């Protein structure tokens, strides 16, 4: 079973990630209040708890998942190339289309030495997505992988 563990956003550049108890995710803004949530292929970023733990184990340290600067932390799913083009339904209404790998950048080195390299293999850095159907989400919401989404932009 795949579960949404946590939600975060960043209100402005160079600001820390803020954890959210719930979030509205829209076609126009992605995760509400996120500076980078404009429409496009990188509207929402997702991180796998398991892949994050692998990166931390490689570094022999524990870091908060928000160091990665992703919007959503998922448990029970590891990202891989074959997931691109599939859809994630989170909670009752939110549907995201998985669009690609979130490439680790130099900002990861500022978070912790070696983190950029530890996130490089096997999509450990996470996945990008665009909002297909808006919705309100909260931690512990179930997540489903869907092969297609015929009801684009329709309420469920």
PDB file of C-alpha atoms in Angstrom:
ATOM      1  CA  UNK A   1       0.000   0.000   0.000  1.00  0.00           C
ATOM      2  CA  UNK A   2       1.265   3.449  -0.916  1.00  0.00           C
ATOM      3  CA  UNK A   3       0.637   6.302   1.526  1.00  0.00           C
ATOM      4  CA  UNK A   4       1.246  10.041   1.575  1.00  0.00           C
ATOM      5  CA  UNK A   5       3.459  10.602   4.630  1.00  0.00           C
ATOM      6  CA  UNK A   6       4.028  14.353   4.569  1.00  0.00           C
ATOM      7  CA  UNK A   7       3.460  17.587   2.639  1.00  0.00           C
ATOM      8  CA  UNK A   8       5.735  20.633   2.410  1.00  0.00           C
ATOM      9  CA  UNK A   9       6.079  23.829   0.443  1.00  0.00           C
ATOM     10  CA  UNK A  10       8.421  26.763   0.137  1.00  0.00           C
ATOM     11  CA  UNK A  11       6.955  30.275   0.202  1.00  0.00           C
ATOM     12  CA  UNK A  12       9.959  32.078  -1.285  1.00  0.00           C
ATOM     13  CA  UNK A  13      13.396  31.437  -2.770  1.00  0.00           C
ATOM     14  CA  UNK A  14      16.092  30.337  -0.325  1.00  0.00           C
ATOM     15  CA  UNK A  15      13.483  29.835   2.403  1.00  0.00           C
ATOM     16  CA  UNK A  16      13.218  26.577   4.333  1.00  0.00           C
ATOM     17  CA  UNK A  17      10.489  24.086   3.499  1.00  0.00           C
ATOM     18  CA  UNK A  18       7.388  24.389   5.672  1.00  0.00           C
ATOM     19  CA  UNK A  19       5.541  21.221   6.689  1.00  0.00           C
ATOM     20  CA  UNK A  20       1.786  21.369   6.136  1.00  0.00           C
ATOM     21  CA  UNK A  21      -0.976  19.489   8.003  1.00  0.00           C
ATOM     22  CA  UNK A  22      -2.966  19.436   4.733  1.00  0.00           C
ATOM     23  CA  UNK A  23      -2.847  21.173   1.374  1.00  0.00           C
ATOM     24  CA  UNK A  24      -5.026  22.250  -1.495  1.00  0.00           C
ATOM     25  CA  UNK A  25      -3.319  21.296  -4.744  1.00  0.00           C
ATOM     26  CA  UNK A  26      -4.553  23.217  -7.769  1.00  0.00           C
ATOM     27  CA  UNK A  27      -4.018  23.330 -11.517  1.00  0.00           C
ATOM     28  CA  UNK A  28      -2.790  26.936 -11.229  1.00  0.00           C
ATOM     29  CA  UNK A  29      -0.532  26.761  -8.147  1.00  0.00           C
ATOM     30  CA  UNK A  30       0.404  23.162  -7.445  1.00  0.00           C
ATOM     31  CA  UNK A  31       0.753  22.831  -3.653  1.00  0.00           C
ATOM     32  CA  UNK A  32      -0.896  25.939  -2.228  1.00  0.00           C
ATOM     33  CA  UNK A  33       1.583  28.685  -1.456  1.00  0.00           C
ATOM     34  CA  UNK A  34       4.555  26.969  -3.118  1.00  0.00           C
ATOM     35  CA  UNK A  35       6.760  29.413  -5.009  1.00  0.00           C
ATOM     36  CA  UNK A  36       7.519  26.852  -7.732  1.00  0.00           C
ATOM     37  CA  UNK A  37       3.982  25.485  -8.249  1.00  0.00           C
ATOM     38  CA  UNK A  38       3.251  27.150 -11.580  1.00  0.00           C
ATOM     39  CA  UNK A  39       1.774  24.919 -14.301  1.00  0.00           C
ATOM     40  CA  UNK A  40       4.246  22.675 -16.102  1.00  0.00           C
ATOM     41  CA  UNK A  41       6.038  19.355 -15.876  1.00  0.00           C
ATOM     42  CA  UNK A  42       7.727  20.208 -12.552  1.00  0.00           C
ATOM     43  CA  UNK A  43       4.667  21.613 -10.772  1.00  0.00           C
ATOM     44  CA  UNK A  44       4.854  19.179  -7.831  1.00  0.00           C
ATOM     45  CA  UNK A  45       7.874  17.191  -6.664  1.00  0.00           C
ATOM     46  CA  UNK A  46       7.641  13.824  -4.958  1.00  0.00           C
ATOM     47  CA  UNK A  47      10.100  11.863  -2.860  1.00  0.00           C
ATOM     48  CA  UNK A  48      10.076   8.193  -1.867  1.00  0.00           C
ATOM     49  CA  UNK A  49      10.682   7.514   1.822  1.00  0.00           C
ATOM     50  CA  UNK A  50      12.503   4.292   0.899  1.00  0.00           C
ATOM     51  CA  UNK A  51      14.790   5.963  -1.655  1.00  0.00           C
ATOM     52  CA  UNK A  52      15.495   8.850   0.740  1.00  0.00           C
ATOM     53  CA  UNK A  53      16.512   6.328   3.412  1.00  0.00           C
ATOM     54  CA  UNK A  54      18.848   4.640   0.898  1.00  0.00           C
ATOM     55  CA  UNK A  55      20.581   7.956   0.215  1.00  0.00           C
ATOM     56  CA  UNK A  56      20.916   8.696   3.931  1.00  0.00           C
ATOM     57  CA  UNK A  57      22.276   5.191   4.585  1.00  0.00           C
ATOM     58  CA  UNK A  58      24.908   5.747   1.891  1.00  0.00           C
ATOM     59  CA  UNK A  59      25.937   8.933   3.720  1.00  0.00           C
ATOM     60  CA  UNK A  60      25.723   7.197   7.100  1.00  0.00           C
ATOM     61  CA  UNK A  61      23.507   9.952   8.450  1.00  0.00           C
ATOM     62  CA  UNK A  62      19.872  10.823   9.015  1.00  0.00           C
ATOM     63  CA  UNK A  63      18.588  13.991   7.400  1.00  0.00           C
ATOM     64  CA  UNK A  64      15.083  15.434   7.381  1.00  0.00           C
ATOM     65  CA  UNK A  65      13.328  14.655   4.100  1.00  0.00           C
ATOM     66  CA  UNK A  66      12.714  18.370   3.610  1.00  0.00           C
ATOM     67  CA  UNK A  67      16.445  18.715   2.922  1.00  0.00           C
ATOM     68  CA  UNK A  68      15.549  17.374  -0.530  1.00  0.00           C
ATOM     69  CA  UNK A  69      13.079  20.276  -0.989  1.00  0.00           C
ATOM     70  CA  UNK A  70      10.282  18.067  -2.363  1.00  0.00           C
ATOM     71  CA  UNK A  71       6.572  18.747  -1.884  1.00  0.00           C
ATOM     72  CA  UNK A  72       5.275  15.262  -1.092  1.00  0.00           C
ATOM     73  CA  UNK A  73       6.831  12.333   0.766  1.00  0.00           C
ATOM     74  CA  UNK A  74       5.414   8.917  -0.151  1.00  0.00           C
ATOM     75  CA  UNK A  75       5.796   5.568   1.593  1.00  0.00           C
ATOM     76  CA  UNK A  76       5.626   2.302  -0.316  1.00  0.00           C
ATOM     77  CA  UNK A  77       6.672   3.531  -3.767  1.00  0.00           C
ATOM     78  CA  UNK A  78      10.098   3.733  -5.381  1.00  0.00           C
ATOM     79  CA  UNK A  79      10.353   5.973  -8.435  1.00  0.00           C
ATOM     80  CA  UNK A  80      11.761   4.604 -11.688  1.00  0.00           C
ATOM     81  CA  UNK A  81      11.680   5.485 -15.409  1.00  0.00           C
ATOM     82  CA  UNK A  82       8.773   3.122 -16.119  1.00  0.00           C
ATOM     83  CA  UNK A  83       6.480   5.277 -13.944  1.00  0.00           C
ATOM     84  CA  UNK A  84       6.785   8.322 -16.229  1.00  0.00           C
ATOM     85  CA  UNK A  85       3.433   8.922 -17.917  1.00  0.00           C
ATOM     86  CA  UNK A  86       1.493   7.125 -15.201  1.00  0.00           C
ATOM     87  CA  UNK A  87      -0.841   8.895 -12.772  1.00  0.00           C
ATOM     88  CA  UNK A  88      -1.000   9.021  -8.994  1.00  0.00           C
ATOM     89  CA  UNK A  89      -4.361   9.494  -7.342  1.00  0.00           C
ATOM     90  CA  UNK A  90      -3.835  10.870  -3.830  1.00  0.00           C
ATOM     91  CA  UNK A  91      -6.753  11.036  -1.435  1.00  0.00           C
ATOM     92  CA  UNK A  92     -10.217  11.431  -2.940  1.00  0.00           C
ATOM     93  CA  UNK A  93      -9.619  13.846  -5.823  1.00  0.00           C
ATOM     94  CA  UNK A  94      -6.002  14.803  -6.508  1.00  0.00           C
ATOM     95  CA  UNK A  95      -4.486  13.267  -9.636  1.00  0.00           C
ATOM     96  CA  UNK A  96      -0.870  13.922 -10.665  1.00  0.00           C
ATOM     97  CA  UNK A  97       0.807  12.859 -13.891  1.00  0.00           C
ATOM     98  CA  UNK A  98       4.378  11.673 -13.321  1.00  0.00           C
ATOM     99  CA  UNK A  99       6.584  13.574 -15.781  1.00  0.00           C
ATOM    100  CA  UNK A 100      10.220  12.753 -15.008  1.00  0.00           C
ATOM    101  CA  UNK A 101      13.092  12.446 -12.582  1.00  0.00           C
ATOM    102  CA  UNK A 102      13.894  15.238 -10.147  1.00  0.00           C
ATOM    103  CA  UNK A 103      17.572  15.779 -10.863  1.00  0.00           C
ATOM    104  CA  UNK A 104      19.655  16.464  -7.754  1.00  0.00           C
ATOM    105  CA  UNK A 105      21.460  19.800  -7.878  1.00  0.00           C
ATOM    106  CA  UNK A 106      24.250  21.611  -6.070  1.00  0.00           C
ATOM    107  CA  UNK A 107      21.812  22.835  -3.430  1.00  0.00           C
ATOM    108  CA  UNK A 108      21.888  19.285  -2.072  1.00  0.00           C
ATOM    109  CA  UNK A 109      25.602  19.725  -1.324  1.00  0.00           C
ATOM    110  CA  UNK A 110      24.784  22.772   0.776  1.00  0.00           C
ATOM    111  CA  UNK A 111      22.259  20.669   2.693  1.00  0.00           C
ATOM    112  CA  UNK A 112      24.849  17.939   3.373  1.00  0.00           C
ATOM    113  CA  UNK A 113      28.209  17.054   1.762  1.00  0.00           C
ATOM    114  CA  UNK A 114      27.782  14.116  -0.605  1.00  0.00           C
ATOM    115  CA  UNK A 115      23.976  14.353  -0.761  1.00  0.00           C
ATOM    116  CA  UNK A 116      23.875  15.282  -4.453  1.00  0.00           C
ATOM    117  CA  UNK A 117      25.852  12.158  -5.409  1.00  0.00           C
ATOM    118  CA  UNK A 118      23.849   9.948  -3.022  1.00  0.00           C
ATOM    119  CA  UNK A 119      20.616  11.040  -4.743  1.00  0.00           C
ATOM    120  CA  UNK A 120      21.869  10.359  -8.291  1.00  0.00           C
ATOM    121  CA  UNK A 121      21.400   6.577  -8.616  1.00  0.00           C
ATOM    122  CA  UNK A 122      18.035   4.889  -9.177  1.00  0.00           C
ATOM    123  CA  UNK A 123      15.857   8.023  -9.045  1.00  0.00           C
ATOM    124  CA  UNK A 124      16.607   8.578  -5.351  1.00  0.00           C
ATOM    125  CA  UNK A 125      16.097  12.311  -5.909  1.00  0.00           C
ATOM    126  CA  UNK A 126      12.421  11.744  -6.626  1.00  0.00           C
ATOM    127  CA  UNK A 127       9.972  12.468  -9.385  1.00  0.00           C
ATOM    128  CA  UNK A 128       8.324  15.513 -10.945  1.00  0.00           C
ATOM    129  CA  UNK A 129       4.606  15.755 -11.670  1.00  0.00           C
ATOM    130  CA  UNK A 130       1.939  18.028 -13.022  1.00  0.00           C
ATOM    131  CA  UNK A 131      -1.535  18.445 -11.580  1.00  0.00           C
ATOM    132  CA  UNK A 132      -4.257  16.855 -13.711  1.00  0.00           C
ATOM    133  CA  UNK A 133      -7.161  17.000 -11.245  1.00  0.00           C
ATOM    134  CA  UNK A 134      -7.080  19.319  -8.201  1.00  0.00           C
ATOM    135  CA  UNK A 135      -7.793  18.186  -4.671  1.00  0.00           C
ATOM    136  CA  UNK A 136      -7.204  18.542  -0.958  1.00  0.00           C
ATOM    137  CA  UNK A 137      -4.685  16.123   0.559  1.00  0.00           C
ATOM    138  CA  UNK A 138      -3.424  15.276   4.021  1.00  0.00           C
ATOM    139  CA  UNK A 139      -0.823  12.915   5.467  1.00  0.00           C
ATOM    140  CA  UNK A 140      -1.960   9.285   5.599  1.00  0.00           C
ATOM    141  CA  UNK A 141      -4.049   9.664   2.435  1.00  0.00           C
ATOM    142  CA  UNK A 142      -3.889   6.541   0.266  1.00  0.00           C
ATOM    143  CA  UNK A 143      -2.092   6.715  -3.079  1.00  0.00           C
ATOM    144  CA  UNK A 144      -2.981   4.684  -6.175  1.00  0.00           C
ATOM    145  CA  UNK A 145      -0.960   4.252  -9.373  1.00  0.00           C
ATOM    146  CA  UNK A 146      -3.131   4.545 -12.479  1.00  0.00           C
ATOM    147  CA  UNK A 147      -2.096   3.682 -16.033  1.00  0.00           C
ATOM    148  CA  UNK A 148      -4.424   6.277 -17.525  1.00  0.00           C
ATOM    149  CA  UNK A 149      -6.663   9.157 -16.569  1.00  0.00           C
ATOM    150  CA  UNK A 150      -9.521   9.701 -19.007  1.00  0.00           C
ATOM    151  CA  UNK A 151     -11.276  12.270 -16.816  1.00  0.00           C
ATOM    152  CA  UNK A 152      -8.665  15.014 -17.094  1.00  0.00           C
ATOM    153  CA  UNK A 153      -9.700  18.101 -15.101  1.00  0.00           C
ATOM    154  CA  UNK A 154     -12.995  16.615 -13.978  1.00  0.00           C
ATOM    155  CA  UNK A 155     -13.999  16.297 -10.351  1.00  0.00           C
ATOM    156  CA  UNK A 156     -14.326  12.700  -9.187  1.00  0.00           C
TER     157      UNK A 156
END
